Each structure stands twice: as structure tokens, then as C-alpha cells.
Amino acid sequence: PYLTAYVLDVMRSAIDLGYQVDAGVRGRAYDYLSNALGATPPAANEEWWPAYTAWQTFAVKVLAEGRRNVDSHATRLYGYRDRMPVFALAYLHDALRAKGETAGDRVTDLRRRMTSAILPEGGSAHVGELADPYLLWFWNSNVRTTAIVLRSLVAAEASDAPLPQLVRWLMTARRNGRWGNTQENAHAMAALVAYYRKYEPTVPDFRAVVTLGARELARDEFRGRSAEASASSLPMAQVLAAGAPGTTVPLTFTREGAGTLYYAARLTYAADALHLQGLDAGFQVERRYEPFVEQGARPAAASYAAGDLVRVTLTFNLTRERRFVAVTDPLPAGFEAVESWFQTTARDLAAAQDRQVNDGGDASDWRAWWRHSGFDRVERHDDRIQLFATRLGEGLHEFSYIVRATTAGSFRTAPARAEEMYAPDVFGRTATATIDVKR
């Protein structure tokens, strides 16, 4: 039934674009879908509600947009809303609107539930979807749900929703110009086209001016559609000179002409301190050093002898999914990373050193990988280790590697730092650490 609903949804989109679709085929498919809805028994167990409503709400949406009567099904499914996936809430919201219910308690409630699932951060926003294992059969992901919710809210002209922020997140969630799979590609493209047609119908023809107080910082002309952005940097000294400490100086973006102006402002700074405390601005990061043993574990320590092998472990506890994550962990000056081309023992250790832990799941289980993902690139340098992840799911992630204490002395190591590459204001760091290496 879900696949039938999906094909019917594609056919309706084709008709809207002026293509000819066999009416008999559509009619028989609608009949099949209606019969499937009526023949499926209710989900008695609450644990079944997410998967049950995932396909049922989609079927109801497709039938309603095909001008079929779905009143009883919509009322029945509304009773399952407390355990619905967010994309199912969007489908039910679309179904109510398609059958003429554009206002009222039910529409308001569904829209409230959808917007409550939107997680704004760092100038963008995405939907945090329900984590239910069976939803993987629907290619469930935050990208897919964000696109479905965006399309639903655009169709409803929900001006109070953070629509530009959702668009910005979808655009930055791409890798090599596309999303994770064909489901994500299809839904994201459909949502972005809907947004474009609704909110960007006017071809840009304007001048943009940026001012800080009375001082003009930048201006540029935007004539015609383009993906090119205009960037300008202002040294911190000039920012501080704009006003006395404690005063407020407005940073103003002005559009002169027709079209939509998108802008962002970001402050980049470095803390002037030798010892920094840990900081969680979207990433909770912890780091520990412990003597390496082949079996079991040893307590964390800050003092080692030259020649000792040391396991460095980075732990990330994420409250929401993160995209395009970059991690830099500086090495203390008295340590060297164990490389695979070192002696046989070192090579064996290096081969087994990298691991991710996701809520105790089996790393070989594809379902655990899909839900949590992990680091997909590691770079080892003389002075640092760098990790990169296309996606890190909500929950616990752990990465460890082996170093050797080589040089005697007392060494201060800079904090390990994690950030989203396209939203660097979403970041976290560990505290400064001091490591002693004895002769």
C-alpha cells in the first residue's frame, strides 16, 4: 500500500505539470488503496503506532488529494497523533487541508506538533524525527522528514514557521550536490521547488547595503538569479571601535529593489587564555588519556613514562543529529600518534584502534549504522588527529586512538574541538589538559 501511495503521489505531480496519466490506472490504484485502508486492523499495541501511521497517513493524504472521501480514516488516524512520526503528522495535515479543513483545532494541533519538532540552531533548523527502528523501512531520516514538513508548511503558508532556516539546513545537508539516497533527493527537491515557487517568484533586482551604526560596511548589486554570495570581513578592532563598551550599535541589512535578500552574520574569535574550561555550544565533548593495555582498561592518568603507549578517547554525547562534523584533537608535544607503517606491534595496534560506540549497538548492524552513523574519515598528523563525519546521529559516539609518549617533560595540550563545518557556531570543546612524561 505504501508503494502504491507513492506512485499515485508521483502521478498526481505529473498531472499538475501537464503530463498525461492513464485515468483508469489511477482509478484502480485509488480503489486498491481505499480497500487496503479499510481492511487493515487497528494498531492495538502502542509500539506499532509509528509504522502503522507512517503508511496509513500517506495513503489518506494521497486519497484526499485524489478527491476521495477519507473523513472516517482521518478522524481515526488523528487519535494516534501522540505516537506518530513527524512526517506522518505532516501527511495528515496535508490530508485535512486537501479535503477542505484548512483551519480548526485539528489543523492547529498538527501544525503545533510539527513546529515543536523543529530544532533551530546556528541560523538553520531541521526536524528531529522519531527514532523508531521499523521506520527504517520507509527510509526514515531527518533530511527526509525536514523536507516533508517544509513542503507541508509551505503549502499551508505557515508564515510563523522558520521556513528559510529549514531551506538553509537542507541545502547544507547535501554532499557532492545531493542528499543521502533517492528518497531524500526526491522529497528535498520537491520541497525546495515548492518553497521557490511560493516565496521566490520575483527575479532578484536589488542593491544590498550593510551598515554598522552609521558606517557602511558593504554593498553589492544582485541582478538575476545566481547562487553567488557576496562576503565581507570586518576586523575585531573595527567592531570594538564602532561604539563604547556597553552600548548597542545596530548591524543593518537593507534591500533596495525587488527580490529576496538572504544574509548571515558570524562572529569569529579566539579566547585569550592559557587554560580553557570545557564548553558545550551544541557538542558535549570529553577527552581522557589512559595507559594502553591489550585486555581490559586502566584508570585515566596524566603521567606516563617515555615509551609508554597511551589510549586517547574522545566521547561525544549529542542531543540531536549533527551534519558535516569536523573534530580536531591536538596532541601534547611529548606524544606521537602510532602509525600503521611503524613496527609490527604498532601496526597491529593501529589496525584496531578506531571504534565508534552507539548506545551499545553492534557496529556491524546496518540499522545501527543508519540511525547513528559515525566518522568516515580520519587524518593523523604530527601534531593533531582530525576526524570528519558526514552525519552523526543523536546519542553517544566514541573514538579512540593510540599514541606513544616519546619526550620527557610537562606538556599542556589545547582542547579538543568539534564543530559543524557549515555552522561553526555550533561547537564544543574539552578543557585544557596537562600531561607529564617522565624519563
Short mmCIF file of C-alpha atoms in Angstrom, two decimals, residues 33-403:
data_model
loop_
_atom_site.label_atom_id
_atom_site.label_comp_id
_atom_site.label_asym_id
_atom_site.label_seq_id
_atom_site.Cartn_x
_atom_site.Cartn_y
_atom_site.Cartn_z
CA LEU A 33 -5.57 1.91 -1.57
CA SER A 34 -9.04 2.57 -0.15
CA ASN A 35 -9.62 -1.16 0.32
CA ALA A 36 -6.22 -1.61 1.98
CA LEU A 37 -7.01 1.15 4.46
CA GLY A 38 -10.36 -0.42 5.34
CA ALA A 39 -9.01 -3.98 5.59
CA THR A 40 -6.09 -3.25 7.92
CA PRO A 41 -6.99 -3.83 11.58
CA PRO A 42 -6.24 -1.04 14.08
CA ALA A 43 -2.82 -0.99 15.76
CA ALA A 44 -3.70 -2.32 19.21
CA ASN A 45 -0.15 -2.18 20.56
CA GLU A 46 1.15 1.37 21.03
CA GLU A 47 4.60 0.27 19.85
CA TRP A 48 3.11 -0.38 16.41
CA TRP A 49 1.65 3.10 16.04
CA PRO A 50 4.65 4.78 14.32
CA ALA A 51 4.92 2.24 11.47
CA TYR A 52 1.13 1.84 11.24
CA THR A 53 0.52 5.57 10.87
CA ALA A 54 3.54 6.02 8.56
CA TRP A 55 1.83 4.33 5.62
CA GLN A 56 -1.79 5.00 6.62
CA THR A 57 -1.43 8.78 6.78
CA PHE A 58 0.41 8.80 3.46
CA ALA A 59 -2.40 6.77 1.89
CA VAL A 60 -5.02 9.14 3.34
CA LYS A 61 -3.12 12.17 2.03
CA VAL A 62 -2.88 10.69 -1.47
CA LEU A 63 -6.57 9.70 -1.49
CA ALA A 64 -7.67 13.12 -0.23
CA GLU A 65 -5.62 14.87 -2.92
CA GLY A 66 -7.23 12.48 -5.42
CA ARG A 67 -10.66 13.73 -4.30
CA ARG A 68 -11.61 10.52 -2.48
CA ASN A 69 -13.58 10.60 0.77
CA VAL A 70 -11.25 10.00 3.73
CA ASP A 71 -13.22 11.61 6.57
CA SER A 72 -13.51 8.49 8.73
CA HIS A 73 -9.88 7.49 8.17
CA ALA A 74 -8.62 10.99 9.01
CA THR A 75 -10.63 11.03 12.23
CA ARG A 76 -9.40 7.55 13.18
CA LEU A 77 -5.75 8.35 12.49
CA TYR A 78 -5.91 11.64 14.38
CA GLY A 79 -6.36 9.55 17.52
CA TYR A 80 -2.85 8.11 17.03
CA ARG A 81 -1.13 11.51 16.90
CA ASP A 82 0.75 11.10 20.19
CA ARG A 83 2.96 8.36 18.70
CA MET A 84 3.09 9.46 15.08
CA PRO A 85 6.34 10.10 13.22
CA VAL A 86 6.64 13.79 12.38
CA PHE A 87 6.35 13.07 8.66
CA ALA A 88 3.05 11.27 9.35
CA LEU A 89 1.79 14.39 11.16
CA ALA A 90 2.66 16.35 8.00
CA TYR A 91 0.83 13.85 5.79
CA LEU A 92 -2.28 14.01 7.97
CA HIS A 93 -2.04 17.80 7.96
CA ASP A 94 -1.94 17.71 4.14
CA ALA A 95 -4.92 15.33 4.03
CA LEU A 96 -7.07 17.62 6.18
CA ARG A 97 -6.20 20.60 4.02
CA ALA A 98 -6.88 18.66 0.81
CA LYS A 99 -10.39 17.83 1.95
CA GLY A 100 -11.07 21.46 2.83
CA GLU A 101 -10.21 21.57 6.54
CA THR A 102 -7.77 24.48 6.44
CA ALA A 103 -8.44 25.75 9.96
CA GLY A 104 -9.74 24.46 13.27
CA ASP A 105 -8.44 22.59 16.29
CA ARG A 106 -7.12 19.56 14.43
CA VAL A 107 -5.13 21.54 11.88
CA THR A 108 -3.79 23.85 14.59
CA ASP A 109 -2.78 20.89 16.77
CA LEU A 110 -0.98 19.07 13.96
CA ARG A 111 0.88 22.21 12.95
CA ARG A 112 1.89 22.84 16.56
CA ARG A 113 3.27 19.30 16.85
CA MET A 114 5.25 19.70 13.63
CA THR A 115 6.75 23.05 14.58
CA SER A 116 7.59 21.74 18.06
CA ALA A 117 9.78 19.10 16.39
CA ILE A 118 11.77 21.77 14.51
CA LEU A 119 15.17 22.32 16.10
CA PRO A 120 16.58 25.79 15.29
CA GLU A 121 20.30 26.37 15.77
CA GLY A 122 23.07 28.44 14.24
CA GLY A 123 20.91 30.19 11.63
CA SER A 124 19.38 26.95 10.33
CA ALA A 125 16.76 24.48 11.52
CA HIS A 126 15.77 20.88 10.92
CA VAL A 127 13.21 18.40 12.15
CA GLY A 128 14.22 15.83 14.75
CA GLU A 129 12.35 12.71 13.68
CA LEU A 130 11.06 9.93 15.90
CA ALA A 131 13.72 7.22 16.35
CA ASP A 132 11.81 4.01 15.70
CA PRO A 133 13.65 1.03 14.13
CA TYR A 134 10.76 -0.06 11.92
CA LEU A 135 10.61 3.37 10.27
CA LEU A 136 13.85 2.48 8.51
CA TRP A 137 11.72 0.50 6.06
CA PHE A 138 10.34 3.88 4.94
CA TRP A 139 13.89 5.26 4.53
CA ASN A 140 13.24 7.45 7.52
CA SER A 141 15.77 10.24 8.17
CA ASN A 142 15.86 13.80 9.46
CA VAL A 143 16.57 15.06 5.93
CA ARG A 144 13.51 13.30 4.52
CA THR A 145 11.23 14.45 7.33
CA THR A 146 12.54 18.02 7.23
CA ALA A 147 11.70 18.14 3.51
CA ILE A 148 8.21 16.68 4.02
CA VAL A 149 7.42 19.11 6.84
CA LEU A 150 8.81 22.06 4.85
CA ARG A 151 6.60 21.20 1.89
CA SER A 152 3.53 20.86 4.12
CA LEU A 153 4.14 24.19 5.86
CA VAL A 154 4.84 25.98 2.57
CA ALA A 155 1.55 24.70 1.11
CA ALA A 156 -0.25 25.95 4.23
CA GLU A 157 1.53 29.34 4.01
CA ALA A 158 2.66 28.98 7.63
CA SER A 159 4.43 32.32 7.91
CA ASP A 160 5.22 31.78 11.60
CA ALA A 161 7.40 28.70 10.85
CA PRO A 162 11.19 29.05 10.27
CA LEU A 163 10.94 28.19 6.57
CA PRO A 164 14.17 29.91 5.37
CA GLN A 165 16.10 28.17 8.16
CA LEU A 166 14.72 24.78 7.08
CA VAL A 167 15.76 25.53 3.49
CA ARG A 168 19.25 26.55 4.63
CA TRP A 169 19.69 23.30 6.56
CA LEU A 170 18.54 21.19 3.62
CA MET A 171 20.99 22.96 1.33
CA THR A 172 23.92 22.40 3.69
CA ALA A 173 22.92 18.75 4.34
CA ARG A 174 23.93 17.85 0.78
CA ARG A 175 27.13 16.05 -0.05
CA ASN A 176 28.55 16.45 -3.54
CA GLY A 177 25.35 18.23 -4.56
CA ARG A 178 22.92 15.55 -3.41
CA TRP A 179 21.40 14.01 -0.31
CA GLY A 180 21.78 10.51 1.11
CA ASN A 181 19.52 8.43 -1.16
CA THR A 182 16.78 8.68 -3.78
CA GLN A 183 14.06 9.15 -1.14
CA GLU A 184 15.88 12.10 0.38
CA ASN A 185 16.64 13.54 -3.07
CA ALA A 186 13.03 13.30 -4.23
CA HIS A 187 11.47 14.81 -1.11
CA ALA A 188 14.11 17.53 -0.74
CA MET A 189 13.81 18.63 -4.37
CA ALA A 190 10.01 18.67 -4.18
CA ALA A 191 10.09 20.77 -1.00
CA LEU A 192 12.67 23.22 -2.34
CA VAL A 193 10.76 23.69 -5.60
CA ALA A 194 7.56 24.34 -3.62
CA TYR A 195 9.38 26.91 -1.47
CA TYR A 196 10.95 28.53 -4.53
CA ARG A 197 7.63 28.90 -6.32
CA LYS A 198 5.88 30.30 -3.25
CA TYR A 199 8.49 32.67 -1.84
CA GLU A 200 10.97 33.42 -4.63
CA PRO A 201 8.85 34.06 -7.72
CA THR A 202 10.41 37.51 -8.25
CA VAL A 203 13.71 37.62 -10.11
CA PRO A 204 16.26 39.45 -7.92
CA ASP A 205 16.84 43.05 -8.98
CA PHE A 206 18.14 44.95 -5.99
CA ARG A 207 21.06 46.54 -4.22
CA ALA A 208 22.04 45.21 -0.78
CA VAL A 209 23.69 47.51 1.75
CA VAL A 210 25.18 46.57 5.12
CA THR A 211 25.83 49.17 7.83
CA LEU A 212 27.18 49.08 11.36
CA GLY A 213 25.71 52.12 13.07
CA ALA A 214 26.25 54.97 10.62
CA ARG A 215 29.20 53.30 8.86
CA GLU A 216 28.64 51.44 5.60
CA LEU A 217 30.44 48.09 5.58
CA ALA A 218 29.47 46.64 2.20
CA ARG A 219 27.18 47.00 -0.78
CA ASP A 220 26.56 44.84 -3.82
CA GLU A 221 24.19 44.51 -6.77
CA PHE A 222 22.08 41.37 -7.32
CA ARG A 223 20.62 41.28 -10.82
CA GLY A 224 19.10 37.99 -11.95
CA ARG A 225 19.18 34.57 -10.30
CA SER A 226 22.53 33.35 -9.07
CA ALA A 227 23.99 31.12 -6.37
CA GLU A 228 26.89 33.52 -5.88
CA ALA A 229 27.21 35.15 -2.47
CA SER A 230 28.95 38.39 -1.53
CA ALA A 231 31.11 38.22 1.61
CA SER A 232 32.82 40.90 3.66
CA SER A 233 35.02 40.69 6.77
CA LEU A 234 35.47 43.28 9.49
CA PRO A 235 38.45 43.10 11.90
CA MET A 236 37.57 42.90 15.58
CA ALA A 237 39.33 46.24 16.23
CA GLN A 238 36.87 47.99 13.94
CA VAL A 239 33.93 46.25 15.58
CA LEU A 240 35.09 47.48 19.00
CA ALA A 241 35.66 50.99 17.64
CA ALA A 242 32.04 51.25 16.48
CA GLY A 243 30.80 52.13 19.97
CA ALA A 244 31.75 52.48 23.60
CA PRO A 245 31.69 49.32 25.78
CA GLY A 246 28.17 48.55 26.96
CA THR A 247 26.45 50.42 24.13
CA THR A 248 24.35 48.87 21.36
CA VAL A 249 25.22 49.55 17.73
CA PRO A 250 22.81 48.10 15.12
CA LEU A 251 24.08 45.91 12.30
CA THR A 252 21.62 46.58 9.48
CA PHE A 253 20.98 44.77 6.18
CA THR A 254 18.97 46.81 3.67
CA ARG A 255 17.48 45.76 0.33
CA GLU A 256 16.82 48.44 -2.30
CA GLY A 257 14.73 46.93 -5.09
CA ALA A 258 12.75 43.76 -5.78
CA GLY A 259 13.57 40.20 -4.76
CA THR A 260 14.57 38.28 -1.65
CA LEU A 261 17.75 39.10 0.27
CA TYR A 262 19.31 36.32 2.32
CA TYR A 263 22.08 37.19 4.74
CA ALA A 264 24.08 35.85 7.66
CA ALA A 265 26.44 37.41 10.19
CA ARG A 266 29.04 35.45 12.12
CA LEU A 267 31.49 36.48 14.83
CA THR A 268 34.80 34.61 14.91
CA TYR A 269 37.04 34.98 17.95
CA ALA A 270 39.81 33.29 19.94
CA ALA A 271 39.87 33.16 23.73
CA ASP A 272 42.98 34.84 25.16
CA ALA A 273 43.71 32.33 27.94
CA LEU A 274 46.26 29.59 28.54
CA HIS A 275 43.83 27.28 30.35
CA LEU A 276 40.32 26.91 28.97
CA GLN A 277 37.33 25.21 30.54
CA GLY A 278 35.20 22.79 28.55
CA LEU A 279 32.35 24.34 26.60
CA ASP A 280 29.13 22.87 25.17
CA ALA A 281 27.62 25.05 22.42
CA GLY A 282 25.94 22.17 20.64
CA PHE A 283 28.57 19.46 21.22
CA GLN A 284 29.33 17.82 24.55
CA VAL A 285 32.91 16.59 24.14
CA GLU A 286 35.06 14.74 26.68
CA ARG A 287 38.63 13.51 26.37
CA ARG A 288 40.59 11.09 28.53
CA TYR A 289 44.11 9.64 28.50
CA GLU A 290 44.69 6.14 29.87
CA PRO A 291 47.55 3.61 29.76
CA PHE A 292 47.06 1.16 26.91
CA VAL A 293 46.56 -2.50 27.82
CA GLU A 294 45.61 -5.24 25.39
CA GLN A 295 42.90 -6.67 27.67
CA GLY A 296 40.56 -4.57 29.77
CA ALA A 297 41.19 -0.97 30.74
CA ARG A 298 43.29 1.08 33.14
CA PRO A 299 42.22 4.22 35.03
CA ALA A 300 42.78 7.55 33.33
CA ALA A 301 46.14 9.15 34.13
CA ALA A 302 48.06 12.36 33.47
CA SER A 303 51.59 10.99 33.97
CA TYR A 304 53.50 8.49 31.82
CA ALA A 305 56.99 7.19 31.24
CA ALA A 306 58.79 7.72 27.94
CA GLY A 307 57.95 4.79 25.66
CA ASP A 308 54.50 4.11 27.16
CA LEU A 309 51.54 3.51 24.85
CA VAL A 310 48.57 5.68 25.69
CA ARG A 311 44.96 5.39 24.55
CA VAL A 312 43.28 8.73 23.88
CA THR A 313 39.47 8.53 23.87
CA LEU A 314 37.10 11.21 22.63
CA THR A 315 33.46 10.90 23.68
CA PHE A 316 30.64 12.85 22.04
CA ASN A 317 27.20 12.95 23.63
CA LEU A 318 24.82 14.52 21.13
CA THR A 319 21.30 15.67 21.94
CA ARG A 320 20.43 15.89 18.24
CA GLU A 321 21.76 14.83 14.85
CA ARG A 322 24.80 16.70 13.56
CA ARG A 323 25.88 17.09 9.93
CA PHE A 324 29.35 17.58 8.43
CA VAL A 325 31.21 17.35 11.71
CA ALA A 326 34.89 18.22 11.99
CA VAL A 327 36.93 17.31 15.09
CA THR A 328 40.48 18.42 15.86
CA ASP A 329 42.36 16.90 18.79
CA PRO A 330 45.82 18.46 19.29
CA LEU A 331 48.50 16.07 20.56
CA PRO A 332 50.67 17.01 23.54
CA ALA A 333 54.17 17.84 22.29
CA GLY A 334 55.61 14.79 24.05
CA PHE A 335 53.32 12.35 22.19
CA GLU A 336 53.40 10.82 18.73
CA ALA A 337 50.50 9.05 17.01
CA VAL A 338 51.08 5.36 16.30
CA GLU A 339 51.10 4.91 12.52
CA SER A 340 50.33 1.74 10.60
CA TRP A 341 53.76 1.70 8.94
CA PHE A 342 55.63 1.50 12.27
CA GLN A 343 56.91 -1.75 13.71
CA THR A 344 54.69 -4.84 13.69
CA THR A 345 53.30 -4.32 17.18
CA ALA A 346 52.43 -0.70 16.44
CA ARG A 347 50.81 -1.71 13.15
CA ASP A 348 48.58 -4.26 14.90
CA LEU A 349 47.56 -1.67 17.47
CA ALA A 350 46.77 0.93 14.81
CA ALA A 351 44.63 -1.50 12.87
CA ALA A 352 42.35 -2.00 15.88
CA GLN A 353 42.37 1.44 17.39
CA ASP A 354 39.38 3.17 15.76
CA ARG A 355 35.91 2.43 17.06
CA GLN A 356 32.54 4.08 17.46
CA VAL A 357 30.05 3.19 20.18
CA ASN A 358 26.38 3.95 19.56
CA ASP A 359 24.11 3.18 22.50
CA GLY A 360 25.74 -0.23 22.84
CA GLY A 361 24.74 -1.23 19.30
CA ASP A 362 26.65 -3.65 17.12
CA ALA A 363 28.78 -1.67 14.65
CA SER A 364 28.16 -4.40 12.04
CA ASP A 365 24.39 -3.89 12.26
CA TRP A 366 23.36 -1.72 9.29
CA ARG A 367 20.32 -0.47 11.19
CA ALA A 368 22.54 0.88 13.97
CA TRP A 369 24.83 2.50 11.38
CA TRP A 370 21.87 4.11 9.59
CA ARG A 371 20.45 5.51 12.82
CA HIS A 372 23.74 6.75 14.29
CA SER A 373 26.38 6.77 11.52
CA GLY A 374 29.94 7.59 12.55
CA PHE A 375 33.24 9.11 11.49
CA ASP A 376 34.01 8.32 7.88
CA ARG A 377 37.44 9.99 7.58
CA VAL A 378 40.44 10.10 9.92
CA GLU A 379 43.61 12.13 9.39
CA ARG A 380 46.71 11.61 11.53
CA HIS A 381 49.23 14.45 11.63
CA ASP A 382 52.37 15.00 13.68
CA ASP A 383 50.63 17.45 16.00
CA ARG A 384 46.94 16.54 15.81
CA ILE A 385 44.29 14.00 14.94
CA GLN A 386 41.38 15.12 12.77
CA LEU A 387 38.05 13.33 12.36
CA PHE A 388 35.27 14.01 9.88
CA ALA A 389 31.70 12.72 9.77
CA THR A 390 29.03 13.35 7.17
CA ARG A 391 26.39 12.59 9.80
CA LEU A 392 26.44 11.81 13.50
CA GLY A 393 23.13 10.66 14.92
CA GLU A 394 21.75 11.60 18.30
CA GLY A 395 23.31 9.68 21.18
CA LEU A 396 26.76 8.56 22.30
CA HIS A 397 29.75 8.32 19.95
CA GLU A 398 33.25 7.31 20.98
CA PHE A 399 36.52 7.37 19.07
CA SER A 400 39.88 6.27 20.43
CA TYR A 401 43.41 6.10 19.07
CA ILE A 402 46.88 5.13 20.29
CA VAL A 403 49.84 7.45 20.89
#
